[in-house]
Amino acid sequence: MEYSDSELMALTAKGDDEAYGLLVQRHYQAIYGAALKMLKDKFLAEEITQKVFLQAYRAAGRYEPRAKLRTWLYTILRRLVLNQFRKKEIQSSPLVTENGEDKDIATYQSAMSPLDQLVKQEQMEWIEKIIDDLPPRQRLAVILKSYEDLSYDEIARILGVSIPATKSLLFRARETLRLAFQKWEASGKRID
């Protein structure tokens, strides 16, 4: 029998560690992936993800299924990530494979010419840099919309703002990206 997230949370609240394990298994990759995109540090993302699930475990008795569980977990993640940004400035580094290649580029390289590969790699590095430079709330909104494909309603709940405020955050972030892209293209497709 497959349990819903709400049923698993109710069982977790009663001390069912197996139910909790199923919840972690079901949602770990999504939460860790978003943490990694925000923090750009595997170890810190792992630590924050563990804190998300620890807080969820501790709050299981108070959980009310008004929204999807994943939305609630992203809300916990948002708080922890913003606290991390407040504690210290996080140095960003590109996400790379074990071979040292950019993960986003590695999947496209076999079908592209060397020159196209170089331009694409520069473009992806530029996009990551611009996203990294966005204010934390805008960055999280972009990651949740573009990478996690969440709805405006879900993002608004996670960020604790209205849907119009969410759209405004995303609009400002996209405008920043658009203007930076125009500057990048005008500079001969080179990253400053």
Tab-separated table of C-alpha atoms in Angstrom:
chain	number	residue	atom	x	y	z
A	1	MET	CA	0.000	0.000	0.000
A	2	GLU	CA	1.319	3.423	-0.980
A	3	TYR	CA	0.836	6.107	1.650
A	4	SER	CA	0.312	9.783	0.877
A	5	ASP	CA	2.736	12.322	2.304
A	6	SER	CA	0.102	13.432	4.823
A	7	GLU	CA	-0.414	9.860	6.011
A	8	LEU	CA	3.336	9.364	6.330
A	9	MET	CA	3.638	12.580	8.353
A	10	ALA	CA	0.846	11.437	10.655
A	11	LEU	CA	2.623	8.099	11.163
A	12	THR	CA	5.911	9.929	11.747
A	13	ALA	CA	4.226	12.042	14.416
A	14	LYS	CA	3.310	8.789	16.183
A	15	GLY	CA	6.958	7.711	16.157
A	16	ASP	CA	6.955	5.506	13.046
A	17	ASP	CA	10.565	5.785	11.866
A	18	GLU	CA	9.861	3.672	8.790
A	19	ALA	CA	7.264	6.207	7.621
A	20	TYR	CA	9.783	8.984	8.210
A	21	GLY	CA	12.367	7.059	6.199
A	22	LEU	CA	9.917	6.794	3.301
A	23	LEU	CA	9.335	10.562	3.402
A	24	VAL	CA	13.046	11.258	3.350
A	25	GLN	CA	13.536	8.789	0.497
A	26	ARG	CA	10.677	10.367	-1.466
A	27	HIS	CA	11.795	14.008	-1.146
A	28	TYR	CA	15.533	13.979	-0.421
A	29	GLN	CA	16.821	14.485	-3.978
A	30	ALA	CA	14.523	17.441	-4.677
A	31	ILE	CA	15.472	19.239	-1.455
A	32	TYR	CA	19.179	18.444	-1.800
A	33	GLY	CA	19.159	19.543	-5.453
A	34	ALA	CA	17.599	22.906	-4.599
A	35	ALA	CA	20.031	23.365	-1.677
A	36	LEU	CA	22.990	22.599	-3.937
A	37	LYS	CA	21.808	25.061	-6.587
A	38	MET	CA	21.468	27.758	-3.940
A	39	LEU	CA	24.611	27.106	-1.924
A	40	LYS	CA	27.016	25.756	-4.587
A	41	ASP	CA	28.689	23.610	-1.921
A	42	LYS	CA	28.012	19.860	-1.743
A	43	PHE	CA	28.867	19.490	1.931
A	44	LEU	CA	26.901	22.535	3.035
A	45	ALA	CA	23.943	21.474	0.866
A	46	GLU	CA	24.053	18.018	2.486
A	47	GLU	CA	24.162	19.570	5.952
A	48	ILE	CA	21.266	21.947	5.232
A	49	THR	CA	19.217	19.121	3.674
A	50	GLN	CA	19.712	17.013	6.788
A	51	LYS	CA	18.593	19.968	8.915
A	52	VAL	CA	15.454	20.309	6.756
A	53	PHE	CA	14.477	16.699	7.418
A	54	LEU	CA	15.421	16.915	11.095
A	55	GLN	CA	13.169	19.952	11.508
A	56	ALA	CA	10.406	18.167	9.586
A	57	TYR	CA	10.737	15.164	11.897
A	58	ARG	CA	10.572	17.341	15.011
A	59	ALA	CA	7.543	19.237	13.670
A	60	ALA	CA	5.666	16.169	12.390
A	61	GLY	CA	3.067	16.446	15.160
A	62	ARG	CA	2.323	20.050	14.222
A	63	TYR	CA	2.229	19.495	10.461
A	64	GLU	CA	-1.081	20.446	8.872
A	65	PRO	CA	-1.494	19.418	5.216
A	66	ARG	CA	-2.646	22.811	3.898
A	67	ALA	CA	-0.117	22.583	1.069
A	68	LYS	CA	1.979	19.849	-0.486
A	69	LEU	CA	4.581	18.426	1.867
A	70	ARG	CA	7.331	19.303	-0.616
A	71	THR	CA	6.222	22.952	-0.497
A	72	TRP	CA	6.494	22.848	3.307
A	73	LEU	CA	9.972	21.270	3.039
A	74	TYR	CA	11.064	23.974	0.575
A	75	THR	CA	9.818	26.573	3.075
A	76	ILE	CA	12.056	25.071	5.765
A	77	LEU	CA	14.907	24.986	3.233
A	78	ARG	CA	14.347	28.656	2.364
A	79	ARG	CA	14.647	29.676	6.020
A	80	LEU	CA	17.808	27.656	6.539
A	81	VAL	CA	19.449	28.899	3.334
A	82	LEU	CA	18.627	32.543	4.040
A	83	ASN	CA	20.015	32.090	7.571
A	84	GLN	CA	23.160	30.639	6.026
A	85	PHE	CA	23.484	33.674	3.738
A	86	ARG	CA	23.097	35.935	6.751
A	87	LYS	CA	25.785	34.035	8.692
A	88	LYS	CA	28.448	34.293	6.031
A	89	GLU	CA	28.921	35.129	2.424
A	90	ILE	CA	28.972	31.966	0.382
A	91	GLN	CA	31.636	31.654	-2.263
A	92	SER	CA	30.156	30.204	-5.410
A	93	SER	CA	31.856	27.722	-7.663
A	94	PRO	CA	30.502	26.081	-10.797
A	95	LEU	CA	28.850	22.706	-10.434
A	96	VAL	CA	31.208	20.168	-11.920
A	97	THR	CA	31.280	16.442	-12.635
A	98	GLU	CA	33.891	14.129	-11.128
A	99	ASN	CA	36.028	14.771	-14.248
A	100	GLY	CA	35.934	18.503	-13.564
A	101	GLU	CA	33.491	19.254	-16.410
A	102	ASP	CA	30.517	21.553	-16.005
A	103	LYS	CA	27.493	19.275	-15.449
A	104	ASP	CA	25.205	21.286	-17.704
A	105	ILE	CA	27.761	21.294	-20.503
A	106	ALA	CA	28.832	17.633	-20.303
A	107	THR	CA	25.495	16.369	-21.655
A	108	TYR	CA	25.680	18.555	-24.776
A	109	GLN	CA	29.332	18.228	-25.720
A	110	SER	CA	29.139	15.114	-27.847
A	111	ALA	CA	26.692	16.742	-30.314
A	112	MET	CA	28.457	20.106	-30.622
A	113	SER	CA	31.558	21.362	-32.425
A	114	PRO	CA	34.482	22.436	-30.204
A	115	LEU	CA	33.734	26.117	-30.883
A	116	ASP	CA	30.037	25.650	-30.087
A	117	GLN	CA	31.037	23.771	-26.931
A	118	LEU	CA	33.232	26.666	-25.819
A	119	VAL	CA	30.512	29.258	-26.473
A	120	LYS	CA	27.918	27.108	-24.672
A	121	GLN	CA	30.255	26.594	-21.712
A	122	GLU	CA	30.881	30.348	-21.486
A	123	GLN	CA	27.143	30.973	-21.655
A	124	MET	CA	26.370	28.451	-18.889
A	125	GLU	CA	29.122	29.860	-16.663
A	126	TRP	CA	27.749	33.332	-17.282
A	127	ILE	CA	24.178	32.249	-16.402
A	128	GLU	CA	25.366	30.590	-13.177
A	129	LYS	CA	27.359	33.703	-12.265
A	130	ILE	CA	24.409	36.030	-12.822
A	131	ILE	CA	22.042	33.747	-10.873
A	132	ASP	CA	24.627	33.530	-8.061
A	133	ASP	CA	24.764	37.336	-7.928
A	134	LEU	CA	20.984	37.737	-7.556
A	135	PRO	CA	19.663	38.631	-4.099
A	136	PRO	CA	18.909	35.402	-2.167
A	137	ARG	CA	15.097	35.614	-2.463
A	138	GLN	CA	15.253	36.263	-6.214
A	139	ARG	CA	17.793	33.457	-6.625
A	140	LEU	CA	15.594	30.992	-4.740
A	141	ALA	CA	12.538	32.044	-6.772
A	142	VAL	CA	14.446	31.499	-10.040
A	143	ILE	CA	15.730	28.103	-8.916
A	144	LEU	CA	12.297	26.956	-7.769
A	145	LYS	CA	10.667	28.115	-11.022
A	146	SER	CA	13.341	27.230	-13.572
A	147	TYR	CA	14.987	24.164	-12.080
A	148	GLU	CA	12.261	22.695	-9.869
A	149	ASP	CA	9.357	23.796	-12.144
A	150	LEU	CA	7.113	24.814	-9.239
A	151	SER	CA	3.975	26.884	-9.717
A	152	TYR	CA	3.739	30.535	-8.660
A	153	ASP	CA	1.428	29.463	-5.838
A	154	GLU	CA	3.950	26.932	-4.506
A	155	ILE	CA	6.819	29.400	-4.764
A	156	ALA	CA	4.748	32.062	-2.979
A	157	ARG	CA	4.042	29.658	-0.118
A	158	ILE	CA	7.700	28.683	0.145
A	159	LEU	CA	8.883	32.296	0.157
A	160	GLY	CA	6.085	33.406	2.458
A	161	VAL	CA	4.904	36.123	0.077
A	162	SER	CA	1.889	36.729	-2.138
A	163	ILE	CA	1.637	35.450	-5.712
A	164	PRO	CA	2.007	39.010	-7.104
A	165	ALA	CA	5.145	39.470	-4.979
A	166	THR	CA	6.484	36.160	-6.321
A	167	LYS	CA	5.825	37.274	-9.886
A	168	SER	CA	7.547	40.571	-9.114
A	169	LEU	CA	10.617	38.770	-7.706
A	170	LEU	CA	10.805	36.592	-10.809
A	171	PHE	CA	10.260	39.580	-13.114
A	172	ARG	CA	13.104	41.521	-11.475
A	173	ALA	CA	15.380	38.472	-11.648
A	174	ARG	CA	14.546	37.888	-15.309
A	175	GLU	CA	15.125	41.567	-16.081
A	176	THR	CA	18.531	41.360	-14.412
A	177	LEU	CA	19.322	38.261	-16.474
A	178	ARG	CA	18.036	39.851	-19.698
A	179	LEU	CA	20.047	43.051	-19.248
A	180	ALA	CA	23.166	41.110	-18.298
A	181	PHE	CA	22.700	38.852	-21.320
A	182	GLN	CA	22.478	41.870	-23.628
A	183	LYS	CA	25.698	43.199	-22.110
A	184	TRP	CA	27.328	39.778	-22.468
A	185	GLU	CA	26.339	39.503	-26.125
A	186	ALA	CA	27.561	43.045	-26.847
A	187	SER	CA	30.926	42.216	-25.302
A	188	GLY	CA	31.555	39.513	-27.903
A	189	LYS	CA	30.165	36.633	-25.789
A	190	ARG	CA	32.883	36.814	-23.168
A	191	ILE	CA	32.416	36.676	-19.436
A	192	ASP	CA	33.811	39.688	-17.560
